[in-house]
Amino acid sequence: AEAGTGLVLLGTAPAADQVTALLAAGMRGFLLDDATAEDVRVALRSVAHGLVVLDPVLGRNLGAAPAEEAAADQELEQLLTPREREVLDLLATGLPNKIIARRLQISEHTVKFHVASILGKLGAASRTEAVTRAIQRGLLAL
């Protein structure tokens, strides 16, 4: 999938409104300045595959909300099965269903089933949106 050029920033934590403005301006990744070389490598690879990558701290700050939303996030985390969490982790790396199936030693059809379930539970229309929402809710970390 061709995603175009993605900008990944490295620095100190900006305010949530600044992150939103940067995303609107075309930024596709933001890591805090304590990110490891591996974090940067994974972020660049993920952005190259069309994903948005935010340090988990920034994702949580974007979603900083009242207690009821935090409770909904905790409930959502419990709703994802352990296998769905494994699939979500691999989705975040930009892997296609075929490779996810091989890594988890399950059929490609089963991966598609889990992806559909994840999309539904996160209220996402695409794999990229599911990963973005999971990061924003603190369900995924780099």
Coordinates of N, CA and C in Angstrom, one line a residue:
A1 N 0.8 -1.2 0.0 CA 0.0 0.0 0.0 C 0.9 1.2 0.0
E2 N 0.6 2.1 -0.9 CA 1.4 3.4 -1.0 C 0.8 4.4 -0.1
A3 N 1.7 4.9 0.8 CA 1.2 5.8 1.8 C 1.7 7.2 1.6
G4 N 2.7 7.4 0.8 CA 3.3 8.7 0.6 C 4.4 9.0 1.7
T5 N 4.8 10.2 1.8 CA 5.8 10.6 2.7 C 5.1 10.9 4.1
G6 N 5.7 10.3 5.1 CA 5.2 10.6 6.5 C 6.3 11.2 7.3
L7 N 5.8 12.2 8.1 CA 6.8 12.9 8.9 C 6.7 12.4 10.4
V8 N 7.8 12.0 10.9 CA 7.9 11.5 12.3 C 8.7 12.5 13.1
L9 N 8.2 13.1 14.2 CA 8.9 14.0 15.0 C 9.4 13.4 16.3
L10 N 10.5 13.9 16.8 CA 11.1 13.4 18.0 C 11.3 14.6 18.9
G11 N 10.8 14.6 20.1 CA 11.0 15.8 21.0 C 10.3 15.7 22.3
T12 N 10.1 16.8 23.0 CA 9.4 16.8 24.3 C 7.9 16.8 24.0
A13 N 7.2 16.4 25.0 CA 5.7 16.2 24.9 C 5.0 17.5 24.6
P14 N 4.4 17.7 23.5 CA 3.6 18.9 23.2 C 2.2 18.7 23.9
A15 N 1.5 19.8 24.0 CA 0.1 19.8 24.5 C -0.8 19.0 23.5
A16 N -1.9 18.5 24.0 CA -2.8 17.7 23.2 C -3.3 18.5 21.9
D17 N -3.6 19.8 22.1 CA -4.0 20.6 21.0 C -2.9 20.8 19.9
Q18 N -1.7 20.8 20.4 CA -0.6 20.9 19.4 C -0.4 19.6 18.7
V19 N -0.6 18.5 19.3 CA -0.5 17.2 18.6 C -1.6 17.1 17.6
T20 N -2.8 17.5 17.9 CA -3.9 17.5 17.0 C -3.6 18.4 15.8
A21 N -3.0 19.6 16.0 CA -2.7 20.5 14.9 C -1.6 19.9 14.1
L22 N -0.6 19.2 14.7 CA 0.5 18.6 13.9 C -0.1 17.4 13.1
L23 N -1.0 16.7 13.6 CA -1.6 15.6 12.8 C -2.4 16.1 11.6
A24 N -3.1 17.2 11.9 CA -3.9 17.9 10.8 C -2.9 18.4 9.7
A25 N -1.7 18.8 10.1 CA -0.7 19.4 9.2 C 0.1 18.3 8.4
G26 N -0.1 17.0 8.8 CA 0.5 16.0 8.0 C 1.5 15.2 8.8
M27 N 1.7 15.5 10.1 CA 2.6 14.6 10.9 C 2.0 13.2 11.0
R28 N 2.8 12.2 10.9 CA 2.3 10.9 11.0 C 2.9 10.1 12.2
G29 N 3.8 10.8 12.9 CA 4.4 10.1 14.1 C 5.1 11.1 15.0
F30 N 5.0 10.8 16.3 CA 5.7 11.7 17.3 C 6.1 10.8 18.4
L31 N 7.4 10.8 18.7 CA 8.0 10.0 19.7 C 8.7 11.0 20.7
L32 N 8.6 10.7 22.0 CA 9.3 11.5 23.0 C 10.8 11.3 22.8
D33 N 11.6 12.3 23.3 CA 13.0 12.3 23.1 C 13.7 11.2 23.8
D34 N 13.0 10.4 24.7 CA 13.7 9.3 25.3 C 13.5 8.0 24.5
A35 N 12.9 8.1 23.3 CA 12.7 6.9 22.5 C 14.0 6.2 22.1
T36 N 13.9 4.9 22.1 CA 15.1 4.1 21.8 C 15.2 4.0 20.2
A37 N 16.4 3.6 19.8 CA 16.6 3.4 18.4 C 15.6 2.4 17.8
E38 N 15.2 1.4 18.5 CA 14.2 0.4 18.1 C 12.8 1.1 18.0
D39 N 12.5 1.9 18.9 CA 11.2 2.7 18.8 C 11.2 3.5 17.5
V40 N 12.3 4.2 17.2 CA 12.3 5.0 16.0 C 12.2 4.1 14.8
R41 N 12.9 3.0 14.8 CA 12.9 2.1 13.6 C 11.4 1.6 13.4
V42 N 10.8 1.2 14.5 CA 9.4 0.7 14.4 C 8.5 1.8 13.9
A43 N 8.6 3.0 14.4 CA 7.8 4.1 14.1 C 7.9 4.4 12.6
L44 N 9.2 4.5 12.1 CA 9.4 4.8 10.7 C 8.8 3.7 9.8
R45 N 9.0 2.5 10.2 CA 8.4 1.4 9.4 C 6.9 1.5 9.4
S46 N 6.3 1.7 10.5 CA 4.8 1.8 10.6 C 4.3 3.0 9.8
V47 N 4.9 4.1 9.9 CA 4.5 5.3 9.1 C 4.6 5.0 7.6
A48 N 5.7 4.3 7.2 CA 5.9 4.0 5.8 C 4.8 3.1 5.3
H49 N 4.1 2.4 6.2 CA 3.0 1.5 5.9 C 1.6 2.2 6.0
G50 N 1.7 3.5 6.3 CA 0.4 4.3 6.3 C -0.2 4.4 7.7
L51 N 0.5 4.0 8.8 CA 0.0 4.1 10.1 C 0.4 5.4 10.8
V52 N -0.3 5.8 11.8 CA 0.0 6.9 12.6 C 0.6 6.4 13.9
V53 N 1.7 6.9 14.3 CA 2.4 6.4 15.5 C 2.6 7.6 16.5
L54 N 2.1 7.4 17.7 CA 2.3 8.4 18.8 C 2.8 7.7 20.0
D55 N 3.7 8.3 20.7 CA 4.1 7.8 22.0 C 2.9 7.5 22.8
P56 N 2.8 6.4 23.6 CA 1.6 6.1 24.4 C 1.2 7.3 25.3
V57 N 2.2 8.0 25.8 CA 1.9 9.2 26.7 C 1.0 10.2 25.9
L58 N 1.4 10.5 24.7 CA 0.7 11.4 23.9 C -0.7 10.9 23.5
G59 N -0.7 9.6 23.2 CA -2.0 9.1 22.8 C -3.0 9.2 24.0
R60 N -2.5 8.9 25.2 CA -3.4 9.0 26.4 C -3.8 10.5 26.6
N61 N -2.9 11.4 26.4 CA -3.2 12.8 26.6 C -4.2 13.3 25.6
L62 N -4.2 12.8 24.3 CA -5.2 13.2 23.3 C -6.5 12.7 23.8
G63 N -6.6 11.5 24.4 CA -7.8 11.0 24.8 C -8.2 11.3 26.3
A64 N -7.4 12.2 26.9 CA -7.6 12.6 28.3 C -9.1 13.1 28.4
A65 N -9.8 12.4 29.2 CA -11.2 12.6 29.3 C -11.8 12.4 30.7
P66 N -13.1 12.6 30.8 CA -13.7 12.3 32.1 C -13.6 10.9 32.5
A67 N -13.9 10.6 33.8 CA -13.7 9.3 34.4 C -14.6 8.2 33.6
E68 N -15.7 8.6 33.1 CA -16.6 7.7 32.4 C -15.9 7.2 31.1
E69 N -15.2 8.0 30.4 CA -14.5 7.6 29.2 C -13.3 6.7 29.6
A70 N -12.6 7.0 30.7 CA -11.5 6.1 31.2 C -12.1 4.8 31.5
A71 N -13.3 4.7 32.1 CA -13.9 3.5 32.5 C -14.3 2.7 31.2
A72 N -14.7 3.4 30.2 CA -15.1 2.8 28.9 C -13.9 2.2 28.3
D73 N -12.7 2.9 28.3 CA -11.5 2.3 27.8 C -11.0 1.1 28.5
Q74 N -11.2 1.1 29.8 CA -10.8 -0.1 30.6 C -11.7 -1.3 30.2
E75 N -13.0 -1.0 30.1 CA -14.0 -2.0 29.7 C -13.6 -2.5 28.3
L76 N -13.2 -1.6 27.3 CA -12.9 -2.0 26.0 C -11.6 -3.0 26.0
E77 N -10.7 -2.6 26.9 CA -9.4 -3.4 27.0 C -9.8 -4.8 27.4
Q78 N -10.8 -4.9 28.3 CA -11.2 -6.2 28.8 C -12.0 -7.0 27.8
L79 N -12.7 -6.2 26.9 CA -13.5 -6.9 25.8 C -12.6 -7.5 24.7
L80 N -11.4 -7.0 24.5 CA -10.5 -7.6 23.5 C -10.0 -8.8 24.1
T81 N -10.1 -9.9 23.3 CA -9.6 -11.2 23.8 C -8.1 -11.2 23.7
P82 N -7.4 -12.1 24.4 CA -5.9 -12.1 24.3 C -5.5 -12.3 22.8
R83 N -6.2 -13.1 22.0 CA -5.8 -13.3 20.6 C -6.0 -12.0 19.9
E84 N -7.1 -11.3 20.1 CA -7.3 -10.0 19.4 C -6.2 -9.0 19.8
R85 N -5.8 -9.0 21.0 CA -4.7 -8.1 21.4 C -3.4 -8.5 20.6
E86 N -3.1 -9.8 20.4 CA -2.0 -10.2 19.7 C -2.1 -9.7 18.2
V87 N -3.3 -9.9 17.6 CA -3.5 -9.4 16.3 C -3.4 -7.9 16.2
L88 N -3.9 -7.2 17.1 CA -3.8 -5.7 17.1 C -2.4 -5.3 17.2
D89 N -1.6 -6.0 18.1 CA -0.1 -5.6 18.1 C 0.6 -5.8 16.8
L90 N 0.2 -6.9 16.1 CA 0.8 -7.1 14.8 C 0.3 -6.2 13.7
L91 N -1.0 -5.8 13.8 CA -1.6 -4.8 12.9 C -0.8 -3.5 13.0
A92 N -0.4 -3.2 14.2 CA 0.3 -1.9 14.5 C 1.7 -1.9 13.8
T93 N 2.2 -3.0 13.5 CA 3.5 -3.1 12.8 C 3.3 -3.0 11.3
G94 N 2.1 -3.0 10.8 CA 1.8 -2.9 9.4 C 1.8 -4.2 8.6
L95 N 1.8 -5.3 9.3 CA 1.8 -6.6 8.7 C 0.5 -6.9 8.0
P96 N 0.5 -7.6 6.8 CA -0.7 -8.0 6.2 C -1.2 -9.3 6.9
N97 N -2.5 -9.6 6.6 CA -3.1 -10.8 7.2 C -2.3 -12.1 7.1
K98 N -1.8 -12.3 5.9 CA -1.1 -13.5 5.6 C 0.1 -13.7 6.5
I99 N 0.9 -12.7 6.8 CA 2.0 -12.7 7.7 C 1.6 -12.9 9.1
I100 N 0.5 -12.2 9.5 CA 0.0 -12.3 10.8 C -0.4 -13.7 11.1
A101 N -1.1 -14.3 10.1 CA -1.5 -15.7 10.2 C -0.3 -16.6 10.5
R102 N 0.7 -16.4 9.7 CA 1.9 -17.3 9.9 C 2.5 -17.1 11.2
R103 N 2.6 -15.9 11.7 CA 3.3 -15.6 13.0 C 2.5 -16.2 14.1
L104 N 1.2 -16.2 14.0 CA 0.3 -16.7 15.1 C -0.1 -18.1 14.9
Q105 N 0.3 -18.7 13.8 CA 0.0 -20.1 13.4 C -1.5 -20.3 13.4
I106 N -2.2 -19.4 12.8 CA -3.6 -19.6 12.6 C -3.9 -19.3 11.1
S107 N -5.2 -19.6 10.7 CA -5.5 -19.4 9.3 C -5.7 -17.9 9.0
E108 N -5.5 -17.6 7.7 CA -5.7 -16.2 7.3 C -7.2 -15.8 7.5
H109 N -8.1 -16.8 7.3 CA -9.5 -16.5 7.5 C -9.8 -16.1 9.0
T110 N -9.1 -16.8 9.9 CA -9.2 -16.5 11.4 C -8.7 -15.1 11.7
V111 N -7.6 -14.7 11.0 CA -7.0 -13.4 11.2 C -8.1 -12.3 10.7
K112 N -8.7 -12.6 9.6 CA -9.7 -11.6 9.0 C -10.9 -11.5 10.0
F113 N -11.2 -12.6 10.6 CA -12.3 -12.6 11.7 C -11.9 -11.7 12.8
H114 N -10.7 -11.9 13.3 CA -10.2 -11.1 14.5 C -10.1 -9.6 14.1
V115 N -9.6 -9.3 12.9 CA -9.5 -7.9 12.5 C -10.9 -7.3 12.4
A116 N -11.9 -8.0 11.9 CA -13.2 -7.5 11.8 C -13.8 -7.2 13.2
S117 N -13.5 -8.1 14.2 CA -13.9 -8.0 15.5 C -13.3 -6.8 16.2
I118 N -12.0 -6.6 16.0 CA -11.2 -5.5 16.5 C -11.8 -4.2 16.0
L119 N -12.0 -4.1 14.7 CA -12.6 -2.9 14.1 C -13.9 -2.6 14.7
G120 N -14.8 -3.6 14.9 CA -16.1 -3.4 15.5 C -16.0 -2.9 16.9
K121 N -15.1 -3.5 17.7 CA -15.0 -3.1 19.1 C -14.4 -1.7 19.3
L122 N -13.5 -1.3 18.4 CA -12.9 0.0 18.5 C -13.7 1.1 17.7
G123 N -14.7 0.6 17.0 CA -15.5 1.6 16.2 C -14.7 2.2 15.1
A124 N -13.9 1.4 14.5 CA -13.0 1.9 13.4 C -13.4 1.4 12.1
A125 N -13.1 2.2 11.0 CA -13.5 1.8 9.7 C -12.3 1.1 8.9
S126 N -11.1 1.2 9.5 CA -10.0 0.7 8.8 C -9.0 0.2 9.8
R127 N -8.0 -0.6 9.3 CA -6.9 -1.1 10.2 C -6.2 0.1 10.8
T128 N -5.9 1.1 10.0 CA -5.1 2.2 10.4 C -5.9 3.0 11.5
E129 N -7.1 3.2 11.3 CA -8.0 3.8 12.3 C -8.0 3.0 13.6
A130 N -8.1 1.7 13.5 CA -8.1 0.9 14.7 C -6.8 1.0 15.5
V131 N -5.7 1.0 14.8 CA -4.4 1.2 15.5 C -4.3 2.6 16.1
T132 N -4.8 3.6 15.4 CA -4.7 4.9 15.9 C -5.6 5.1 17.2
R133 N -6.8 4.5 17.1 CA -7.7 4.6 18.3 C -7.1 3.8 19.4
A134 N -6.5 2.6 19.2 CA -5.9 1.8 20.2 C -4.7 2.6 20.9
I135 N -4.0 3.3 20.1 CA -2.8 4.1 20.6 C -3.4 5.2 21.5
Q136 N -4.4 5.9 21.0 CA -5.0 7.0 21.7 C -5.6 6.6 23.0
R137 N -6.1 5.4 23.1 CA -6.7 4.9 24.3 C -5.7 4.2 25.2
G138 N -4.4 4.2 24.8 CA -3.4 3.5 25.6 C -3.4 2.0 25.6
L139 N -4.1 1.4 24.6 CA -4.2 0.0 24.4 C -2.9 -0.6 23.7
L140 N -2.2 0.3 23.0 CA -1.0 -0.1 22.3 C 0.1 0.8 22.7
A141 N 1.3 0.2 22.8 CA 2.5 1.0 23.1 C 3.5 0.6 22.1
L142 N 4.4 1.5 21.8 CA 5.5 1.2 20.9 C 6.4 0.2 21.4

